[in-house]
CSV table of C-alpha atoms and ligand atoms in Angstrom, one decimal:
chain,number,residue,atom,x,y,z
B,1,UNK,CA,5.2,260.1,57.3
B,2,UNK,CA,6.2,262.3,60.3
B,3,UNK,CA,9.9,262.4,61.1
B,4,UNK,CA,10.9,259.4,63.3
B,5,UNK,CA,7.6,257.6,63.0
B,6,UNK,CA,9.0,254.9,60.7
B,7,UNK,CA,11.8,254.3,63.2
B,8,UNK,CA,9.2,254.2,66.0
B,9,UNK,CA,7.1,251.7,64.0
B,10,UNK,CA,10.2,249.5,63.6
B,11,UNK,CA,10.7,249.6,67.4
B,12,UNK,CA,7.1,248.7,67.9
B,13,UNK,CA,7.4,245.7,65.5
B,14,UNK,CA,10.6,244.4,67.0
B,15,UNK,CA,9.5,244.6,70.6
B,16,UNK,CA,6.5,242.4,69.9
B,17,UNK,CA,8.1,239.3,71.3
B,18,UNK,CA,8.8,241.2,74.6
B,19,UNK,CA,5.1,241.8,74.9
B,20,UNK,CA,4.2,238.2,74.5
B,21,UNK,CA,6.9,237.2,77.0
B,22,UNK,CA,5.6,239.8,79.5
B,23,UNK,CA,2.0,238.6,79.1
B,24,UNK,CA,3.1,234.9,79.6
B,25,UNK,CA,5.2,236.0,82.6
B,26,UNK,CA,2.2,237.7,84.2
B,27,UNK,CA,0.3,234.4,83.9
B,28,UNK,CA,3.2,232.3,85.2
B,29,UNK,CA,3.7,234.6,88.2
B,30,UNK,CA,0.0,234.4,89.1
B,31,UNK,CA,-0.3,238.2,88.7
B,32,UNK,CA,-3.5,238.2,86.6
B,33,UNK,CA,-5.1,235.6,88.9
B,34,UNK,CA,-4.3,237.8,91.9
B,35,UNK,CA,-5.6,240.9,90.2
B,36,UNK,CA,-8.8,239.0,89.3
B,37,UNK,CA,-9.5,238.8,93.1
B,38,UNK,CA,-9.3,242.6,93.4
B,39,UNK,CA,-7.2,245.6,92.4
B,40,UNK,CA,-4.1,246.2,94.5
B,41,UNK,CA,-1.0,248.5,94.6
B,42,UNK,CA,2.4,247.2,93.7
B,43,UNK,CA,3.6,246.6,97.3
B,44,UNK,CA,0.6,244.5,98.1
B,45,UNK,CA,0.9,242.5,94.9
B,46,UNK,CA,4.6,242.0,95.5
B,47,UNK,CA,4.0,240.8,99.1
B,48,UNK,CA,1.1,238.5,98.1
B,49,UNK,CA,3.1,236.9,95.3
B,50,UNK,CA,6.6,237.1,96.9
B,51,UNK,CA,8.1,239.3,94.2
B,52,UNK,CA,10.4,242.3,94.1
B,53,UNK,CA,8.2,245.4,94.2
B,54,UNK,CA,10.6,247.6,92.2
B,55,UNK,CA,10.8,245.0,89.4
B,56,UNK,CA,7.1,244.1,89.5
B,57,UNK,CA,6.3,247.8,89.1
B,58,UNK,CA,8.3,247.9,85.9
B,59,UNK,CA,6.5,244.8,84.6
B,60,UNK,CA,3.1,246.3,85.5
B,61,UNK,CA,4.0,249.5,83.6
B,62,UNK,CA,4.8,247.5,80.5
B,63,UNK,CA,1.5,245.5,80.9
B,64,UNK,CA,-0.4,248.8,81.3
B,65,UNK,CA,1.2,250.2,78.2
B,66,UNK,CA,-0.2,247.4,76.1
B,67,UNK,CA,-3.7,247.3,77.7
B,68,UNK,CA,-3.5,244.2,79.9
B,69,UNK,CA,-3.8,246.1,83.2
B,70,UNK,CA,-4.7,249.7,84.0
B,71,UNK,CA,-4.0,252.0,86.9
B,72,UNK,CA,-6.9,252.8,89.2
B,73,UNK,CA,-5.5,255.6,91.5
B,74,UNK,CA,-2.5,254.0,93.2
B,75,UNK,CA,-3.6,250.4,92.4
B,76,UNK,CA,-3.6,248.2,89.3
B,77,UNK,CA,-6.6,246.3,88.0
B,78,UNK,CA,-7.0,244.0,85.0
B,79,UNK,CA,-8.6,245.3,81.8
B,80,UNK,CA,-11.0,243.0,79.8
B,81,UNK,CA,-7.9,241.6,78.1
B,82,UNK,CA,-6.2,240.9,81.5
B,83,UNK,CA,-9.4,239.3,82.8
B,84,UNK,CA,-9.6,236.7,80.0
B,85,UNK,CA,-6.0,235.8,80.6
B,86,UNK,CA,-6.6,234.6,84.2
B,87,UNK,CA,-6.3,230.9,84.6
B,88,UNK,CA,-9.7,229.2,84.8
B,89,UNK,CA,-11.3,231.8,82.6
B,90,UNK,CA,-13.8,229.9,80.3
B,91,UNK,CA,-12.0,231.3,77.2
B,92,UNK,CA,-8.9,229.3,78.1
B,93,UNK,CA,-6.8,232.2,76.8
B,94,UNK,CA,-4.1,231.7,79.5
B,95,UNK,CA,-3.4,228.2,78.1
B,96,UNK,CA,-3.3,229.6,74.6
B,97,UNK,CA,-0.9,232.4,75.6
B,98,UNK,CA,1.4,229.9,77.3
B,99,UNK,CA,1.4,227.7,74.2
B,100,UNK,CA,2.2,230.5,71.9
B,101,UNK,CA,5.0,231.7,74.2
B,102,UNK,CA,6.3,228.1,74.7
B,103,UNK,CA,9.9,227.1,73.8
B,104,UNK,CA,8.3,224.5,71.5
B,105,UNK,CA,6.7,227.3,69.4
B,106,UNK,CA,9.3,230.0,69.7
B,107,UNK,CA,12.2,227.6,68.8
B,108,UNK,CA,10.3,226.7,65.6
B,109,UNK,CA,9.8,230.4,64.7
B,110,UNK,CA,13.6,231.0,65.0
B,111,UNK,CA,14.0,228.7,61.9
B,112,UNK,CA,11.6,230.7,59.7
B,113,UNK,CA,14.5,231.5,57.3
B,114,UNK,CA,15.1,227.8,56.7
B,115,UNK,CA,11.5,227.4,55.6
B,116,UNK,CA,11.7,230.3,53.3
B,117,UNK,CA,15.1,229.3,51.8
B,118,UNK,CA,14.6,225.6,51.4
B,119,UNK,CA,11.0,224.7,52.1
B,120,UNK,CA,11.9,222.5,55.1
B,121,UNK,CA,9.4,222.8,57.9
B,122,UNK,CA,10.8,225.2,60.5
B,123,UNK,CA,9.5,223.0,63.4
B,124,UNK,CA,11.5,220.1,62.1
B,125,UNK,CA,14.6,222.2,61.6
B,126,UNK,CA,14.4,223.3,65.3
B,127,UNK,CA,13.2,220.0,66.9
B,128,UNK,CA,14.5,217.3,64.6
B,129,UNK,CA,11.1,215.8,63.9
B,130,UNK,CA,7.5,216.8,62.9
B,131,UNK,CA,5.2,218.4,65.5
B,132,UNK,CA,3.0,215.4,66.1
B,133,UNK,CA,5.9,213.0,66.6
B,134,UNK,CA,7.4,215.6,69.0
B,135,UNK,CA,4.2,215.7,71.0
B,136,UNK,CA,4.2,211.9,71.3
B,137,UNK,CA,7.7,212.0,72.7
B,138,UNK,CA,7.2,215.0,75.0
B,139,UNK,CA,4.1,214.7,77.2
B,140,UNK,CA,4.5,218.1,78.8
B,141,UNK,CA,4.5,219.8,75.4
B,142,UNK,CA,1.6,217.6,74.4
B,143,UNK,CA,-0.5,218.7,77.4
B,144,UNK,CA,0.3,222.4,76.7
B,145,UNK,CA,-0.6,221.9,73.0
B,146,UNK,CA,-3.9,220.1,73.5
B,147,UNK,CA,-5.0,222.7,76.1
B,148,UNK,CA,-3.9,225.7,74.1
B,149,UNK,CA,-5.5,224.4,70.8
B,150,UNK,CA,-8.7,223.6,72.7
B,151,UNK,CA,-8.7,227.2,73.9
B,152,UNK,CA,-8.4,228.5,70.3
B,153,UNK,CA,-11.4,226.3,69.4
B,154,UNK,CA,-14.2,228.1,71.2
B,155,UNK,CA,-15.8,228.6,67.8
B,156,UNK,CA,-16.7,224.8,68.0
B,157,UNK,CA,-19.7,225.6,70.2
B,158,UNK,CA,-21.3,227.5,67.4
B,159,UNK,CA,-21.1,224.7,64.8
B,160,UNK,CA,-24.3,222.9,66.0
B,161,UNK,CA,-26.1,226.3,65.6
B,162,UNK,CA,-25.2,226.7,62.0
B,163,UNK,CA,-25.4,223.1,60.8
B,164,UNK,CA,-28.2,220.7,61.6
B,165,UNK,CA,-27.0,217.3,63.0
B,166,UNK,CA,-30.4,216.0,63.9
B,167,UNK,CA,-30.5,213.5,60.9
B,168,UNK,CA,-27.0,212.0,61.7
B,169,UNK,CA,-26.6,208.7,63.4
B,170,UNK,CA,-22.9,208.2,63.3
B,171,UNK,CA,-20.5,211.2,63.6
B,172,UNK,CA,-16.7,210.8,63.4
B,173,UNK,CA,-14.4,213.6,64.5
B,174,UNK,CA,-11.0,213.1,63.0
B,175,UNK,CA,-8.2,214.6,65.0
B,176,UNK,CA,-10.8,215.8,67.4
B,177,UNK,CA,-8.4,217.1,70.0
B,178,UNK,CA,-9.8,217.3,73.5
B,179,UNK,CA,-13.3,216.5,72.2
B,180,UNK,CA,-15.0,219.9,72.7
B,181,UNK,CA,-16.4,219.9,69.2
B,182,UNK,CA,-17.8,216.4,69.4
B,183,UNK,CA,-19.3,217.1,72.8
B,184,UNK,CA,-21.1,220.2,71.4
B,185,UNK,CA,-22.3,218.3,68.3
B,186,UNK,CA,-23.6,215.3,70.3
B,187,UNK,CA,-25.5,217.6,72.7
B,188,UNK,CA,-27.4,218.9,69.6
B,189,UNK,CA,-28.0,215.4,68.2
B,190,UNK,CA,-29.2,213.1,71.0
B,191,UNK,CA,-29.8,210.3,68.5
B,192,UNK,CA,-26.2,210.2,67.3
B,193,UNK,CA,-23.2,208.1,68.3
B,194,UNK,CA,-19.8,209.8,68.2
B,195,UNK,CA,-16.4,208.5,67.5
B,196,UNK,CA,-13.3,210.6,68.2
B,197,UNK,CA,-10.1,209.5,66.3
B,198,UNK,CA,-6.9,210.8,67.8
B,199,UNK,CA,-3.3,210.2,68.4
B,200,UNK,CA,-2.4,209.0,72.0
B,201,UNK,CA,-1.3,212.4,73.4
B,202,UNK,CA,-4.7,214.0,72.9
B,203,UNK,CA,-6.7,211.0,74.0
B,204,UNK,CA,-6.2,211.6,77.7
B,205,UNK,CA,-7.6,215.1,77.5
B,206,UNK,CA,-10.5,213.7,75.3
B,207,UNK,CA,-11.2,211.0,77.9
B,208,UNK,CA,-11.6,213.7,80.6
B,209,UNK,CA,-13.7,216.1,78.4
B,210,UNK,CA,-16.0,213.4,77.0
B,211,UNK,CA,-16.2,211.4,80.3
B,212,UNK,CA,-20.0,211.5,80.8
B,213,UNK,CA,-20.7,210.8,77.1
B,214,UNK,CA,-18.2,207.9,77.2
B,215,UNK,CA,-19.9,206.5,80.4
B,216,UNK,CA,-23.3,206.5,78.8
B,217,UNK,CA,-22.0,204.9,75.5
B,218,UNK,CA,-22.9,208.0,73.5
B,219,UNK,CA,-19.4,208.1,72.1
B,220,UNK,CA,-16.1,206.2,71.9
B,221,UNK,CA,-12.4,207.1,71.5
B,222,UNK,CA,-10.3,205.4,68.9
B,223,UNK,CA,-6.6,205.6,68.7
B,224,UNK,CA,-6.0,206.0,65.0
B,225,UNK,CA,-4.2,207.6,62.1
B,226,UNK,CA,-6.4,209.3,59.6
B,227,UNK,CA,-3.6,209.1,57.0
B,228,UNK,CA,-4.0,205.3,57.1
B,229,UNK,CA,-7.8,205.1,57.3
B,230,UNK,CA,-11.0,206.3,59.0
B,231,UNK,CA,-14.0,204.5,60.6
B,232,UNK,CA,-16.5,203.4,58.0
B,233,UNK,CA,-20.2,204.3,57.5
B,234,UNK,CA,-20.5,207.7,59.3
B,235,UNK,CA,-23.1,210.2,58.1
B,236,UNK,CA,-20.7,213.0,59.1
B,237,UNK,CA,-16.9,213.3,59.2
B,238,UNK,CA,-15.7,216.3,61.1
B,239,UNK,CA,-12.3,217.8,60.2
B,240,UNK,CA,-11.8,220.9,62.4
B,241,UNK,CA,-8.4,222.6,62.0
B,242,UNK,CA,-6.9,219.4,60.7
B,243,UNK,CA,-6.4,219.8,57.0
B,244,UNK,CA,-4.4,223.1,57.5
B,245,UNK,CA,-1.8,220.9,59.2
B,246,UNK,CA,-1.1,218.9,56.1
B,247,UNK,CA,0.3,219.2,52.5
B,248,UNK,CA,-2.2,218.9,49.6
B,249,UNK,CA,-1.0,215.3,49.1
B,250,UNK,CA,-1.7,214.3,52.8
B,251,UNK,CA,-4.9,216.3,53.0
B,252,UNK,CA,-6.2,214.5,49.8
B,253,UNK,CA,-5.4,211.1,51.4
B,254,UNK,CA,-7.5,212.0,54.5
B,255,UNK,CA,-10.4,213.2,52.3
B,256,UNK,CA,-10.2,210.1,50.1
B,257,UNK,CA,-10.5,207.9,53.1
B,258,UNK,CA,-13.6,209.8,54.1
B,259,UNK,CA,-15.0,209.6,50.6
B,260,UNK,CA,-14.5,205.8,50.5
B,261,UNK,CA,-15.9,205.3,54.0
B,262,UNK,CA,-19.1,207.4,53.7
B,263,UNK,CA,-22.6,206.6,52.4
B,264,UNK,CA,-23.7,208.5,49.2
B,265,UNK,CA,-25.6,211.1,51.3
B,266,UNK,CA,-22.7,211.5,53.8
B,267,UNK,CA,-21.0,214.8,54.6
B,268,UNK,CA,-17.5,216.0,55.4
B,269,UNK,CA,-17.5,219.1,57.5
B,270,UNK,CA,-14.3,221.1,57.3
B,271,UNK,CA,-13.8,224.0,59.9
B,272,UNK,CA,-10.9,226.2,58.8
B,273,UNK,CA,-9.8,229.7,58.2
B,274,UNK,CA,-10.6,230.0,54.5
B,275,UNK,CA,-8.5,232.8,53.0
B,276,UNK,CA,-10.1,235.3,50.6
B,277,UNK,CA,-8.4,235.6,47.2
B,278,UNK,CA,-7.0,239.0,48.2
B,279,UNK,CA,-6.2,240.9,51.4
B,280,UNK,CA,-6.7,238.2,54.0
B,281,UNK,CA,-7.4,239.6,57.5
B,282,UNK,CA,-4.4,239.7,59.9
B,283,UNK,CA,-5.3,236.7,62.0
B,284,UNK,CA,-5.7,234.3,59.1
B,285,UNK,CA,-2.5,235.7,57.6
B,286,UNK,CA,-0.5,235.1,60.8
B,287,UNK,CA,-1.9,231.6,61.2
B,288,UNK,CA,-1.1,230.7,57.7
B,289,UNK,CA,2.6,231.7,58.4
B,290,UNK,CA,2.3,229.7,61.6
B,291,UNK,CA,1.2,226.7,59.6
B,292,UNK,CA,4.3,227.1,57.4
B,293,UNK,CA,6.5,227.2,60.5
B,294,UNK,CA,4.9,224.3,62.3
B,295,UNK,CA,3.7,221.9,59.5
B,296,UNK,CA,3.6,221.0,55.9
B,297,UNK,CA,0.2,222.6,55.6
B,298,UNK,CA,-1.3,226.0,54.9
B,299,UNK,CA,-4.5,228.1,55.3
B,300,UNK,CA,-6.2,227.7,51.9
B,301,UNK,CA,-8.6,229.8,49.7
B,302,UNK,CA,-12.1,228.5,48.8
B,303,UNK,CA,-10.8,227.6,45.3
B,304,UNK,CA,-7.9,225.7,46.8
B,305,UNK,CA,-10.3,223.7,49.1
B,306,UNK,CA,-12.6,223.0,46.2
B,307,UNK,CA,-9.7,221.6,44.0
B,308,UNK,CA,-8.5,219.5,46.9
B,309,UNK,CA,-12.0,218.2,47.6
B,310,UNK,CA,-12.7,217.4,43.9
B,311,UNK,CA,-9.4,215.5,43.7
B,312,UNK,CA,-10.7,213.3,46.4
B,313,UNK,CA,-14.2,212.8,44.8
B,314,UNK,CA,-15.9,215.4,47.0
B,315,UNK,CA,-17.3,218.9,46.4
B,316,UNK,CA,-18.5,221.8,48.5
B,317,UNK,CA,-22.3,222.0,49.0
B,318,UNK,CA,-22.2,225.3,51.0
B,319,UNK,CA,-20.0,227.4,53.2
B,320,UNK,CA,-21.1,228.9,56.6
B,321,UNK,CA,-19.4,231.7,58.6
B,322,UNK,CA,-18.1,231.0,62.1
B,323,UNK,CA,-16.5,233.4,64.7
B,324,UNK,CA,-12.9,234.4,64.6
B,325,UNK,CA,-12.5,234.3,60.8
B,326,UNK,CA,-13.4,230.6,60.8
B,327,UNK,CA,-15.7,229.0,58.2
B,328,UNK,CA,-17.5,225.7,57.8
B,329,UNK,CA,-17.2,224.0,54.4
B,330,UNK,CA,-20.0,221.4,54.1
B,331,UNK,CA,-18.9,218.8,51.4
B,332,UNK,CA,-20.4,215.7,50.0
B,333,UNK,CA,-19.6,213.1,47.2
B,334,UNK,CA,-19.3,214.5,43.7
B,335,UNK,CA,-22.5,213.8,41.8
X,401,SAM,C1,-4.8,221.6,65.3
X,401,SAM,S1,-5.4,220.2,66.2
X,401,SAM,C2,-7.1,220.4,66.0
X,401,SAM,C3,-7.9,219.7,67.2
X,401,SAM,C4,-9.4,219.9,67.1
X,401,SAM,N1,-10.0,219.3,65.9
X,401,SAM,C5,-9.9,221.3,67.2
X,401,SAM,O1,-10.2,222.0,66.2
X,401,SAM,O2,-9.8,221.9,68.3
X,401,SAM,C6,-5.0,218.8,65.2
X,401,SAM,C7,-5.2,217.5,65.8
X,401,SAM,O3,-4.9,216.4,64.9
X,401,SAM,C8,-4.4,215.3,65.6
X,401,SAM,N2,-3.7,214.5,64.7
X,401,SAM,C9,-2.5,214.8,64.0
X,401,SAM,N3,-2.1,213.8,63.2
X,401,SAM,C10,-3.1,212.8,63.3
X,401,SAM,C11,-3.3,211.5,62.7
X,401,SAM,N4,-2.4,211.1,61.8
X,401,SAM,N5,-4.4,210.8,63.0
X,401,SAM,C12,-5.3,211.3,63.9
X,401,SAM,N6,-5.2,212.5,64.5
X,401,SAM,C13,-4.1,213.3,64.2
X,401,SAM,C14,-3.5,216.0,66.6
X,401,SAM,O4,-3.2,215.1,67.7
X,401,SAM,C15,-4.3,217.2,67.0
X,401,SAM,O5,-5.1,217.0,68.1
C-alpha cells in the first residue's frame, strides 16, 4: 500500500457521517430543490435561499467532492444523485436520507457498543424503548419513519411482475407500511380483496396511499398486532421487510399465525434481503448491522429462513430475485 494511503482511507471512513449530514443539510436548506429548477452560481443560490454565500460555497464544494452536485462553469448543477435527492422526486430518496440522518437513527447507532457487548438492542439503550413503541409515542418520528421506509420499498412495484396474484381472492399485507405494496398487488389482481394490518402510526399514511381502493371497497385497513394473530382465510400473506425486524422466536410466532390462518394451498410471500452464505454484498451487510442496532432481528440466509419456516410448519416453494439485493421467498404449508 502506498505511503499514507491507509491513513487517507481511515480519514475517508471516519468522515462518512459528515457526508450524510451534508447531504441531509442540502435537502433541509432546499438547495437541491432549488438546483433542480436550474443551475446557478453560489451568490444566486445564497440570495434565493437566504444563506451566507461564503459558507454555502464551502458546503457546495463538499457536495461536489462526493458527487451530489457538479460545477458547470461558474455555476453548480445537481448530478443524477443530487437529482434523486430533490423533494418530490418519485424515488422518495430525500425522505429516506432524512430518516437515515435523523436523531432517532443516529442516537441508536451511538449505542452500537452496548449491542456488541451485551446483546441489548442499541435503539432501546438510546431511547429507552423498542422502535415501534417509540414510533407510537412520537408522531413526528413515525411520519419520518413511514415515509423513509416507503421510499426504500420501491422494489414493491416489481413484485406483481414476478409473482402471479391472479388466482388470489383475499390478500393480507402484514405490517404493510404505507400500503404501496398492497396497492401494486391489488392493481395486478382486480378480483382480489386486500387487508392491510398495521400499528396506528402507519395507518394514517396507508389511508392516504390506499384512499381510492378503500373508497371502492377493494381493501380495508386493520389496526392489529401480528404477534397476537392475523386475519383468517387469506390465499396470500405478504411479509415485506417485516421478519428482519424480529428475533427468530417472534418471527416464528408471526409465521405460525399465518400457517394456522391459511388454507392448504395458501402462500406466505416474504420480501427480504436474503444473505448469501459467504461475502454478502455491502448493502445487505450494512442493513443487517442496522437491524442489530434498531431491532431484535437480522437479515438471514436462505438456510436460516428455511429453518424458521419449517419450525412454523411452512417451507419455501421457490425464491425470486427483486431489485436492490431483495428477494421474494414464496412459502406454503409443509407437505
Ligand atoms: C420495516 S417496515 C416495512 C413496511 C412495509 N411492509 C414495506 O416493506 O415497505 C415494518 C412495519 O411493521 C409494522 N409493525 C411493527 N410491529 C407490528 C405489529 N406487531 N403488528 C403489525 N405491524 C407491525 C411497522 O409499523 C412497520 O410499518
